[in-house]
PDB file of C-alpha atoms and ligand atoms in Angstrom:
ATOM      1  CA  MET D   7      37.146 -25.675 -31.060  1.00 35.00           C
ATOM      2  CA  MET D   8      38.551 -22.664 -32.927  1.00 38.00           C
ATOM      3  CA  GLY D   9      36.343 -23.346 -35.876  1.00 37.00           C
ATOM      4  CA  SER D  10      33.238 -23.176 -33.785  1.00 40.00           C
ATOM      5  CA  LEU D  11      34.222 -19.812 -32.287  1.00 38.00           C
ATOM      6  CA  PHE D  12      34.597 -17.888 -35.541  1.00 38.00           C
ATOM      7  CA  PRO D  13      31.030 -17.956 -36.756  1.00 38.00           C
ATOM      8  CA  LEU D  14      30.035 -16.526 -33.408  1.00 38.00           C
ATOM      9  CA  LEU D  15      32.628 -13.743 -33.391  1.00 38.00           C
ATOM     10  CA  LEU D  16      31.930 -12.600 -36.894  1.00 37.00           C
ATOM     11  CA  PRO D  17      28.311 -11.546 -36.549  1.00 40.00           C
ATOM     12  CA  LEU D  18      29.157  -9.860 -33.240  1.00 38.00           C
ATOM     13  CA  SER D  19      31.869  -7.668 -34.772  1.00 38.00           C
ATOM     14  CA  LEU D  20      29.669  -6.839 -37.729  1.00 38.00           C
ATOM     15  CA  LEU D  21      26.941  -5.771 -35.391  1.00 42.00           C
ATOM     16  CA  PHE D  22      29.358  -3.555 -33.524  1.00 45.00           C
ATOM     17  CA  LEU D  23      30.698  -1.904 -36.671  1.00 44.00           C
ATOM     18  CA  GLY D  24      27.233  -1.328 -37.936  1.00 44.00           C
ATOM     19  CA  HIS D  25      26.433   0.389 -34.697  1.00 47.00           C
ATOM     20  CA  LEU D  26      29.303   2.862 -35.073  1.00 53.00           C
ATOM     21  CA  VAL D  27      28.475   3.770 -38.621  1.00 58.00           C
ATOM     22  CA  ASN D  28      24.782   4.231 -38.229  1.00 67.00           C
ATOM     23  CA  PRO D  29      23.652   4.802 -34.596  1.00 73.00           C
ATOM     24  CA  TRP D  30      20.114   3.597 -34.076  1.00 79.00           C
ATOM     25  CA  GLN D  31      17.567   6.219 -33.185  1.00 81.00           C
ATOM     26  CA  CYS D  32      13.988   6.148 -32.073  1.00 79.00           C
ATOM     27  CA  PRO D  33      11.804   6.799 -35.097  1.00 76.00           C
ATOM     28  CA  ASP D  34       9.865  10.046 -34.936  1.00 74.00           C
ATOM     29  CA  GLU D  35       6.281   9.300 -34.020  1.00 69.00           C
ATOM     30  CA  PRO D  36       3.931  11.373 -36.097  1.00 68.00           C
ATOM     31  CA  ARG D  37       1.537  13.307 -33.866  1.00 67.00           C
ATOM     32  CA  SER D  38      -1.668  11.418 -33.883  1.00 65.00           C
ATOM     33  CA  SER D  39      -4.348  13.478 -35.520  1.00 65.00           C
ATOM     34  CA  SER D  40      -7.007  11.307 -33.916  1.00 71.00           C
ATOM     35  CA  LEU D  41      -6.072  12.382 -30.379  1.00 74.00           C
ATOM     36  CA  ASP D  42      -8.544  14.927 -29.049  1.00 80.00           C
ATOM     37  CA  HIS D  43      -6.815  17.080 -26.466  1.00 81.00           C
ATOM     38  CA  ASN D  44     -10.048  18.703 -25.385  1.00 88.00           C
ATOM     39  CA  VAL D  45     -11.554  15.591 -23.841  1.00 88.00           C
ATOM     40  CA  GLN D  46     -11.906  15.944 -20.080  1.00 88.00           C
ATOM     41  CA  TYR D  47     -11.278  12.566 -18.496  1.00 85.00           C
ATOM     42  CA  ASP D  48     -13.318  11.979 -15.414  1.00 85.00           C
ATOM     43  CA  LEU D  49     -11.374   9.213 -13.715  1.00 88.00           C
ATOM     44  CA  PRO D  50     -12.664   7.719 -10.497  1.00 91.00           C
ATOM     45  CA  ASN D  51     -10.403   8.742  -7.679  1.00 92.00           C
ATOM     46  CA  TYR D  52     -10.121   8.496  -3.972  1.00 93.00           C
ATOM     47  CA  VAL D  53      -7.895  10.498  -1.670  1.00 93.00           C
ATOM     48  CA  ALA D  54      -6.934   8.650   1.470  1.00 92.00           C
ATOM     49  CA  PRO D  55      -6.893  10.737   4.653  1.00 90.00           C
ATOM     50  CA  LYS D  56      -3.576   9.168   5.643  1.00 92.00           C
ATOM     51  CA  HIS D  57      -1.022   7.129   3.817  1.00 93.00           C
ATOM     52  CA  ILE D  58      -2.203   3.763   2.570  1.00 96.00           C
ATOM     53  CA  GLN D  59      -0.542   0.905   4.392  1.00 97.00           C
ATOM     54  CA  ASP D  60      -2.195  -2.052   2.710  1.00 97.00           C
ATOM     55  CA  LEU D  61      -4.484  -2.566  -0.216  1.00 96.00           C
ATOM     56  CA  ILE D  62      -6.224  -5.583  -1.648  1.00 97.00           C
ATOM     57  CA  SER D  63      -8.912  -5.993  -4.273  1.00 97.00           C
ATOM     58  CA  LYS D  64     -11.635  -8.582  -4.609  1.00 96.00           C
ATOM     59  CA  ASP D  65     -13.240  -9.506  -7.889  1.00 93.00           C
ATOM     60  CA  GLY D  66     -16.786 -10.694  -8.172  1.00 87.00           C
ATOM     61  CA  GLN D  67     -20.188  -9.381  -9.054  1.00 88.00           C
ATOM     62  CA  GLU D  68     -19.395  -6.305  -7.056  1.00 91.00           C
ATOM     63  CA  PRO D  69     -15.664  -5.624  -7.215  1.00 96.00           C
ATOM     64  CA  LEU D  70     -14.290  -4.266  -3.951  1.00 97.00           C
ATOM     65  CA  VAL D  71     -11.109  -2.649  -2.729  1.00 97.00           C
ATOM     66  CA  PHE D  72     -10.064  -3.004   0.893  1.00 98.00           C
ATOM     67  CA  MET D  73      -7.690  -0.431   2.177  1.00 97.00           C
ATOM     68  CA  ALA D  74      -5.895  -0.087   5.474  1.00 98.00           C
ATOM     69  CA  ILE D  75      -4.705   3.238   6.826  1.00 97.00           C
ATOM     70  CA  THR D  76      -3.754   4.130  10.379  1.00 97.00           C
ATOM     71  CA  ASN D  77      -6.661   3.176  12.645  1.00 97.00           C
ATOM     72  CA  HIS D  78      -9.074   2.498   9.777  1.00 97.00           C
ATOM     73  CA  LEU D  79     -10.042  -0.214   7.378  1.00 97.00           C
ATOM     74  CA  GLN D  80     -12.064   1.010   4.446  1.00 97.00           C
ATOM     75  CA  VAL D  81     -14.133  -0.841   1.891  1.00 98.00           C
ATOM     76  CA  LEU D  82     -14.381   0.929  -1.477  1.00 97.00           C
ATOM     77  CA  HIS D  83     -16.392   0.089  -4.520  1.00 96.00           C
ATOM     78  CA  GLY D  84     -14.030  -1.369  -7.108  1.00 95.00           C
ATOM     79  CA  SER D  85     -15.165   0.727 -10.057  1.00 93.00           C
ATOM     80  CA  ASP D  86     -16.024   4.179  -8.751  1.00 93.00           C
ATOM     81  CA  LEU D  87     -13.912   4.031  -5.551  1.00 95.00           C
ATOM     82  CA  ARG D  88     -16.851   5.164  -3.434  1.00 96.00           C
ATOM     83  CA  ILE D  89     -16.375   4.489   0.292  1.00 96.00           C
ATOM     84  CA  LEU D  90     -18.868   1.800   1.224  1.00 97.00           C
ATOM     85  CA  GLN D  91     -17.740   1.210   4.762  1.00 97.00           C
ATOM     86  CA  SER D  92     -15.167   2.477   7.198  1.00 96.00           C
ATOM     87  CA  VAL D  93     -14.218   0.327  10.145  1.00 96.00           C
ATOM     88  CA  THR D  94     -12.318   1.837  13.070  1.00 97.00           C
ATOM     89  CA  THR D  95      -9.324  -0.250  14.076  1.00 96.00           C
ATOM     90  CA  GLY D  96      -7.713   2.114  16.586  1.00 95.00           C
ATOM     91  CA  PRO D  97      -6.525   3.824  18.704  1.00 97.00           C
ATOM     92  CA  THR D  98      -7.053   0.844  20.932  1.00 96.00           C
ATOM     93  CA  ASN D  99      -8.663   2.896  23.734  1.00 95.00           C
ATOM     94  CA  SER D 100     -11.059   4.713  21.429  1.00 95.00           C
ATOM     95  CA  SER D 101     -14.728   4.112  22.089  1.00 94.00           C
ATOM     96  CA  GLU D 102     -15.213   3.997  18.303  1.00 95.00           C
ATOM     97  CA  CYS D 103     -13.029   0.918  18.090  1.00 96.00           C
ATOM     98  CA  SER D 104     -15.598  -1.623  19.186  1.00 94.00           C
ATOM     99  CA  ARG D 105     -13.392  -4.356  17.747  1.00 94.00           C
ATOM    100  CA  CYS D 106     -10.587  -3.308  20.080  1.00 95.00           C
ATOM    101  CA  SER D 107     -12.785  -3.527  23.158  1.00 93.00           C
ATOM    102  CA  GLN D 108     -14.246  -6.853  22.022  1.00 93.00           C
ATOM    103  CA  CYS D 109     -10.827  -8.488  22.219  1.00 95.00           C
ATOM    104  CA  SER D 110     -10.431  -9.995  25.622  1.00 94.00           C
ATOM    105  CA  MET D 111      -6.713 -10.206  26.193  1.00 96.00           C
ATOM    106  CA  GLY D 112      -6.478 -10.435  29.978  1.00 95.00           C
ATOM    107  CA  SER D 113      -3.060  -9.487  31.261  1.00 94.00           C
ATOM    108  CA  ALA D 114      -1.693  -9.520  27.704  1.00 95.00           C
ATOM    109  CA  ARG D 115      -3.474  -6.258  26.866  1.00 96.00           C
ATOM    110  CA  PRO D 116      -0.864  -3.499  26.599  1.00 95.00           C
ATOM    111  CA  ASP D 117      -1.098  -0.812  29.281  1.00 94.00           C
ATOM    112  CA  GLN D 118      -0.822   2.093  26.861  1.00 95.00           C
ATOM    113  CA  PRO D 119      -3.305   2.965  24.125  1.00 96.00           C
ATOM    114  CA  GLU D 120      -1.861   2.271  20.679  1.00 97.00           C
ATOM    115  CA  ASP D 121      -2.524   3.323  17.115  1.00 97.00           C
ATOM    116  CA  THR D 122      -3.172   0.442  14.753  1.00 97.00           C
ATOM    117  CA  GLU D 123      -0.788   0.495  11.829  1.00 97.00           C
ATOM    118  CA  SER D 124      -1.674  -2.202   9.355  1.00 98.00           C
ATOM    119  CA  GLN D 125       0.802  -4.998   8.686  1.00 97.00           C
ATOM    120  CA  VAL D 126      -1.270  -7.584   6.887  1.00 98.00           C
ATOM    121  CA  LEU D 127      -4.421  -7.463   4.761  1.00 98.00           C
ATOM    122  CA  VAL D 128      -5.188 -10.746   3.017  1.00 98.00           C
ATOM    123  CA  LEU D 129      -8.281 -12.400   1.572  1.00 97.00           C
ATOM    124  CA  ASP D 130      -9.051 -16.013   2.282  1.00 97.00           C
ATOM    125  CA  PRO D 131      -8.482 -17.996  -0.929  1.00 95.00           C
ATOM    126  CA  GLU D 132     -11.847 -19.730  -0.660  1.00 94.00           C
ATOM    127  CA  GLU D 133     -14.232 -18.079   1.743  1.00 95.00           C
ATOM    128  CA  ASP D 134     -15.559 -14.534   1.878  1.00 95.00           C
ATOM    129  CA  ILE D 135     -13.194 -13.663   4.681  1.00 97.00           C
ATOM    130  CA  LEU D 136     -10.660 -10.879   5.064  1.00 98.00           C
ATOM    131  CA  TYR D 137      -7.797 -11.120   7.546  1.00 98.00           C
ATOM    132  CA  SER D 138      -6.137  -8.041   8.956  1.00 98.00           C
ATOM    133  CA  CYS D 139      -3.240  -7.822  11.389  1.00 98.00           C
ATOM    134  CA  GLY D 140      -1.846  -4.640  12.860  1.00 97.00           C
ATOM    135  CA  CYS D 141       1.038  -3.898  15.127  1.00 93.00           C
ATOM    136  CA  SER D 142      -1.190  -2.924  18.073  1.00 96.00           C
ATOM    137  CA  LEU D 143      -2.568  -5.373  20.671  1.00 97.00           C
ATOM    138  CA  ARG D 144       0.547  -7.575  20.510  1.00 96.00           C
ATOM    139  CA  GLY D 145       0.245  -8.005  16.752  1.00 97.00           C
ATOM    140  CA  LEU D 146      -2.958 -10.008  16.822  1.00 97.00           C
ATOM    141  CA  CYS D 147      -5.149 -10.502  13.756  1.00 98.00           C
ATOM    142  CA  PHE D 148      -8.835 -10.049  13.016  1.00 98.00           C
ATOM    143  CA  LEU D 149     -11.014 -12.263  10.886  1.00 98.00           C
ATOM    144  CA  HIS D 150     -13.626 -10.197   9.044  1.00 98.00           C
ATOM    145  CA  GLN D 151     -16.620 -12.005   7.649  1.00 97.00           C
ATOM    146  CA  LEU D 152     -17.777 -10.441   4.396  1.00 96.00           C
ATOM    147  CA  ILE D 153     -21.388 -10.448   3.343  1.00 95.00           C
ATOM    148  CA  GLY D 154     -21.907  -8.851  -0.041  1.00 92.00           C
ATOM    149  CA  ALA D 155     -19.982  -5.613  -0.025  1.00 93.00           C
ATOM    150  CA  LYS D 156     -19.832  -5.322   3.736  1.00 95.00           C
ATOM    151  CA  ILE D 157     -17.717  -6.434   6.649  1.00 97.00           C
ATOM    152  CA  SER D 158     -20.522  -7.863   8.722  1.00 96.00           C
ATOM    153  CA  ASP D 159     -18.654  -9.281  11.660  1.00 95.00           C
ATOM    154  CA  SER D 160     -15.099  -9.273  12.959  1.00 96.00           C
ATOM    155  CA  LYS D 161     -13.488 -11.745  15.267  1.00 97.00           C
ATOM    156  CA  CYS D 162     -10.412 -11.242  17.335  1.00 97.00           C
ATOM    157  CA  LEU D 163      -7.954 -14.094  16.783  1.00 98.00           C
ATOM    158  CA  PHE D 164      -6.701 -14.179  20.339  1.00 98.00           C
ATOM    159  CA  ASP D 165      -7.446 -16.527  23.198  1.00 97.00           C
ATOM    160  CA  GLU D 166      -6.608 -14.916  26.503  1.00 95.00           C
ATOM    161  CA  GLN D 167      -6.132 -18.297  28.206  1.00 95.00           C
ATOM    162  CA  GLU D 168      -3.463 -19.423  25.767  1.00 94.00           C
ATOM    163  CA  ASN D 169      -1.117 -16.495  25.348  1.00 96.00           C
ATOM    164  CA  PHE D 170       1.739 -15.658  27.629  1.00 93.00           C
ATOM    165  CA  HIS D 171       4.549 -13.218  28.001  1.00 91.00           C
ATOM    166  CA  LEU D 172       7.147 -15.657  26.694  1.00 89.00           C
ATOM    167  CA  LEU D 173       4.986 -17.772  24.446  1.00 90.00           C
ATOM    168  CA  CYS D 174       2.278 -16.005  22.536  1.00 94.00           C
ATOM    169  CA  ARG D 175       0.811 -18.139  19.819  1.00 95.00           C
ATOM    170  CA  ASP D 176      -1.671 -15.513  18.665  1.00 97.00           C
ATOM    171  CA  CYS D 177       0.907 -12.718  18.424  1.00 97.00           C
ATOM    172  CA  VAL D 178       1.397 -12.642  14.697  1.00 96.00           C
ATOM    173  CA  SER D 179       2.669  -9.378  13.329  1.00 95.00           C
ATOM    174  CA  SER D 180       5.771  -7.364  13.947  1.00 95.00           C
ATOM    175  CA  PRO D 181       5.930  -3.572  13.664  1.00 94.00           C
ATOM    176  CA  LEU D 182       9.008  -4.146  11.494  1.00 95.00           C
ATOM    177  CA  GLY D 183       7.034  -5.989   8.851  1.00 96.00           C
ATOM    178  CA  THR D 184       5.027  -9.168   8.421  1.00 97.00           C
ATOM    179  CA  LEU D 185       3.900 -11.112   5.383  1.00 98.00           C
ATOM    180  CA  LEU D 186       1.092 -13.636   5.206  1.00 98.00           C
ATOM    181  CA  THR D 187      -0.066 -16.217   2.700  1.00 98.00           C
ATOM    182  CA  VAL D 188      -3.214 -18.098   3.641  1.00 98.00           C
ATOM    183  CA  VAL D 189      -3.470 -21.696   2.442  1.00 97.00           C
ATOM    184  CA  THR D 190      -6.620 -23.737   2.851  1.00 96.00           C
ATOM    185  CA  ARG D 191      -6.576 -27.516   2.972  1.00 94.00           C
ATOM    186  CA  GLY D 192      -9.870 -29.227   3.512  1.00 90.00           C
ATOM    187  CA  TYR D 193     -11.862 -26.862   5.660  1.00 90.00           C
ATOM    188  CA  THR D 194      -8.824 -25.585   7.502  1.00 96.00           C
ATOM    189  CA  ALA D 195      -6.928 -22.350   6.976  1.00 97.00           C
ATOM    190  CA  TYR D 196      -3.186 -22.203   7.571  1.00 97.00           C
ATOM    191  CA  PHE D 197      -1.318 -18.971   8.042  1.00 98.00           C
ATOM    192  CA  TYR D 198       2.148 -18.967   6.467  1.00 98.00           C
ATOM    193  CA  LEU D 199       3.816 -16.056   8.211  1.00 98.00           C
ATOM    194  CA  ALA D 200       7.141 -14.280   8.105  1.00 97.00           C
ATOM    195  CA  SER D 201       8.041 -11.409  10.435  1.00 96.00           C
ATOM    196  CA  SER D 202      11.103  -9.265  10.942  1.00 96.00           C
ATOM    197  CA  VAL D 203      12.071  -9.577  14.589  1.00 93.00           C
ATOM    198  CA  VAL D 204      14.666  -7.825  16.766  1.00 92.00           C
ATOM    199  CA  SER D 205      15.808  -8.695  20.287  1.00 90.00           C
ATOM    200  CA  ARG D 206      13.859  -6.011  22.134  1.00 89.00           C
ATOM    201  CA  MET D 207      10.659  -7.539  20.786  1.00 86.00           C
ATOM    202  CA  ALA D 208      11.745 -11.097  21.429  1.00 79.00           C
ATOM    203  CA  GLU D 209      11.642 -10.384  25.167  1.00 83.00           C
ATOM    204  CA  SER D 210       7.857 -10.347  25.376  1.00 89.00           C
ATOM    205  CA  TYR D 211       4.880 -11.402  23.277  1.00 92.00           C
ATOM    206  CA  SER D 212       7.076 -11.709  20.246  1.00 92.00           C
ATOM    207  CA  PRO D 213       6.090 -13.070  16.868  1.00 93.00           C
ATOM    208  CA  VAL D 214       8.545 -15.607  15.449  1.00 94.00           C
ATOM    209  CA  SER D 215      10.483 -15.216  12.209  1.00 95.00           C
ATOM    210  CA  VAL D 216       8.714 -17.825  10.084  1.00 96.00           C
ATOM    211  CA  SER D 217       5.786 -19.997  11.080  1.00 96.00           C
ATOM    212  CA  VAL D 218       2.891 -22.087   9.845  1.00 97.00           C
ATOM    213  CA  ARG D 219      -0.153 -21.714  12.101  1.00 97.00           C
ATOM    214  CA  ARG D 220      -3.458 -23.477  11.889  1.00 97.00           C
ATOM    215  CA  LEU D 221      -6.467 -21.277  12.433  1.00 98.00           C
ATOM    216  CA  LEU D 222      -8.816 -22.809  14.998  1.00 97.00           C
ATOM    217  CA  SER D 223     -12.308 -23.572  13.747  1.00 96.00           C
ATOM    218  CA  THR D 224     -13.595 -21.673  16.785  1.00 96.00           C
ATOM    219  CA  GLU D 225     -12.069 -18.581  15.134  1.00 95.00           C
ATOM    220  CA  ASP D 226     -10.504 -17.292  18.302  1.00 96.00           C
ATOM    221  CA  GLY D 227      -6.846 -17.906  17.614  1.00 97.00           C
ATOM    222  CA  PHE D 228      -4.341 -20.466  16.391  1.00 98.00           C
ATOM    223  CA  ALA D 229      -3.626 -24.051  17.335  1.00 97.00           C
ATOM    224  CA  ASP D 230      -0.932 -24.843  19.820  1.00 94.00           C
ATOM    225  CA  GLY D 231       2.383 -26.443  18.927  1.00 91.00           C
ATOM    226  CA  PHE D 232       2.863 -24.898  15.505  1.00 94.00           C
ATOM    227  CA  HIS D 233       6.174 -25.194  13.723  1.00 94.00           C
ATOM    228  CA  SER D 234       8.352 -22.127  13.475  1.00 94.00           C
ATOM    229  CA  LEU D 235      11.817 -20.800  12.801  1.00 93.00           C
ATOM    230  CA  MET D 236      13.499 -18.033  14.737  1.00 91.00           C
ATOM    231  CA  VAL D 237      16.770 -16.211  14.190  1.00 89.00           C
ATOM    232  CA  PHE D 238      19.040 -17.096  17.133  1.00 88.00           C
ATOM    233  CA  PRO D 239      18.389 -14.392  19.780  1.00 85.00           C
ATOM    234  CA  GLN D 240      22.055 -13.375  19.901  1.00 89.00           C
ATOM    235  CA  PHE D 241      21.937 -12.632  16.168  1.00 90.00           C
ATOM    236  CA  SER D 242      18.505 -11.051  15.813  1.00 88.00           C
ATOM    237  CA  ASP D 243      19.922  -7.492  15.851  1.00 92.00           C
ATOM    238  CA  SER D 244      23.081  -8.140  13.876  1.00 91.00           C
ATOM    239  CA  TYR D 245      21.432 -10.344  11.252  1.00 91.00           C
ATOM    240  CA  PRO D 246      18.305  -8.486  10.133  1.00 91.00           C
ATOM    241  CA  ILE D 247      16.012 -10.241   7.681  1.00 94.00           C
ATOM    242  CA  ARG D 248      13.490  -8.231   5.703  1.00 95.00           C
ATOM    243  CA  TYR D 249      10.608 -10.044   4.097  1.00 97.00           C
ATOM    244  CA  LEU D 250       9.550  -8.341   0.895  1.00 97.00           C
ATOM    245  CA  HIS D 251       7.017 -10.498  -0.847  1.00 97.00           C
ATOM    246  CA  THR D 252       5.110 -13.749  -0.523  1.00 98.00           C
ATOM    247  CA  PHE D 253       3.227 -15.843  -3.029  1.00 97.00           C
ATOM    248  CA  ARG D 254       2.068 -19.389  -3.515  1.00 97.00           C
ATOM    249  CA  THR D 255       2.108 -21.951  -6.251  1.00 97.00           C
ATOM    250  CA  GLU D 256       0.230 -25.233  -6.180  1.00 95.00           C
ATOM    251  CA  ASP D 257       2.708 -26.995  -3.900  1.00 96.00           C
ATOM    252  CA  PHE D 258       4.723 -24.285  -2.179  1.00 97.00           C
ATOM    253  CA  VAL D 259       4.579 -20.984  -0.359  1.00 98.00           C
ATOM    254  CA  TYR D 260       7.450 -18.594  -1.040  1.00 98.00           C
ATOM    255  CA  PHE D 261       8.937 -15.638   0.796  1.00 98.00           C
ATOM    256  CA  LEU D 262      11.340 -13.255  -0.857  1.00 98.00           C
ATOM    257  CA  THR D 263      13.850 -11.877   1.637  1.00 97.00           C
ATOM    258  CA  VAL D 264      16.754  -9.500   1.838  1.00 96.00           C
ATOM    259  CA  GLN D 265      19.334 -10.613   4.355  1.00 94.00           C
ATOM    260  CA  LEU D 266      23.021 -10.302   5.079  1.00 93.00           C
ATOM    261  CA  GLU D 267      25.236 -12.551   3.053  1.00 92.00           C
ATOM    262  CA  GLU D 268      27.044 -13.497   6.231  1.00 89.00           C
ATOM    263  CA  LEU D 269      27.067 -12.478   9.842  1.00 86.00           C
ATOM    264  CA  GLY D 270      29.126  -9.302  10.317  1.00 85.00           C
ATOM    265  CA  GLY D 271      29.248  -8.712   6.568  1.00 88.00           C
ATOM    266  CA  THR D 272      28.008  -5.677   4.700  1.00 91.00           C
ATOM    267  CA  ALA D 273      26.723  -7.288   1.515  1.00 94.00           C
ATOM    268  CA  TYR D 274      23.068  -8.228   1.265  1.00 94.00           C
ATOM    269  CA  HIS D 275      21.563 -11.105  -0.642  1.00 94.00           C
ATOM    270  CA  SER D 276      18.066 -11.613  -1.916  1.00 96.00           C
ATOM    271  CA  ARG D 277      16.873 -15.079  -1.140  1.00 95.00           C
ATOM    272  CA  VAL D 278      13.763 -17.057  -1.771  1.00 96.00           C
ATOM    273  CA  VAL D 279      12.502 -19.202   1.093  1.00 94.00           C
ATOM    274  CA  ARG D 280      10.203 -22.041   0.172  1.00 96.00           C
ATOM    275  CA  LEU D 281       7.853 -24.014   2.414  1.00 97.00           C
ATOM    276  CA  SER D 282       5.593 -26.883   1.511  1.00 96.00           C
ATOM    277  CA  ALA D 283       1.991 -25.784   1.121  1.00 96.00           C
ATOM    278  CA  MET D 284       0.920 -29.365   1.755  1.00 95.00           C
ATOM    279  CA  GLU D 285       2.136 -29.935   5.305  1.00 92.00           C
ATOM    280  CA  GLU D 286       2.049 -27.882   8.448  1.00 88.00           C
ATOM    281  CA  GLU D 287       5.268 -29.360   9.783  1.00 90.00           C
ATOM    282  CA  MET D 288       8.236 -27.389   8.577  1.00 87.00           C
ATOM    283  CA  ARG D 289      10.294 -30.346   7.479  1.00 85.00           C
ATOM    284  CA  ARG D 290      11.694 -28.936   4.284  1.00 82.00           C
TER     285      ARG D 290
HETATM  286  C1  NAG F 280      -6.759   7.362  24.767  1.00 66.85           C
HETATM  287  O1  NAG F 280      -5.445   7.566  25.251  1.00 66.85           O
HETATM  288  C2  NAG F 280      -4.875   8.819  24.894  1.00 66.85           C
HETATM  289  C3  NAG F 280      -3.438   8.816  25.370  1.00 66.85           C
HETATM  290  O2  NAG F 280      -3.316   8.350  26.677  1.00 66.85           O
HETATM  291  C4  NAG F 280      -5.719   9.937  25.524  1.00 66.85           C
HETATM  292  O3  NAG F 280      -5.190  11.178  25.152  1.00 66.85           O
HETATM  293  C5  NAG F 280      -7.172   9.814  25.044  1.00 66.85           C
HETATM  294  O4  NAG F 280      -7.967  10.762  25.673  1.00 66.85           O
HETATM  295  C6  NAG F 280      -7.708   8.417  25.312  1.00 66.85           C
HETATM  296  N1  NAG F 280      -9.018   8.275  24.692  1.00 66.85           N
HETATM  297  C7  NAG F 280     -10.058   7.702  25.302  1.00 66.85           C
HETATM  298  C8  NAG F 280     -11.327   7.675  24.511  1.00 66.85           C
HETATM  299  O5  NAG F 280      -9.997   7.258  26.428  1.00 66.85           O
END
């Protein structure tokens, strides 16, 4: 055992000594004579009117950038950042928000007008479809059909007959943060969702912590009886879970979280939650 340690120790101590004698320094870079400081760079730029809440880009013949800011969804050209389209997403009582008034929510519609702060902006992995979810209108989502460089039609993913105060299957996003990965199997899209939830939300029209929801082919909401996980209500305030990032591999969908190491503790852990991308039941 001893014998095998020495060869390891020796190079280490040599390295250390060498370091003391001759501290390593960054070599001086000669000033490049080929750099022309008089060139004026004309970079494409775009100044958002409010802070950018979500951003996603789409490659293709015409590259596009979709950007969500409070009460607006903008489509920019991917190379020169020209605004191609601006869609009003709020306030929910504004006459300019035709998408807001198109959503029939029945008694689920909130009494007060709300601003729409974006929570989710995700492209369908296969179709020319963009999904957006905000925290207004009980956290419902919109499906935007893309034709060329334009949002041609938007559908409200909410069925007024199927959503209730205590059980709202189309209430997706939380104002405290929601992540979405869309998985398609066959011709069906599944929403893999994770939301931060606290008790005051859990009392009405609450999203759940983690769920897998099947989008109905009628494009007016999600199928009933989806599998989900929820932090026990008595712990939802004392055991906050923040979802930071989501991604998918061939077989799995992942969520990166920050959560307390233990109930009542002060140390936080980062954890990776993994769900099967192949089944809608949350068995593993
Ligand atoms: C929307 O509601 C706000 C707040 O109640 C109000 O100030 C505004 O005038 C309303 N807008 C419309 C178009 O009704």
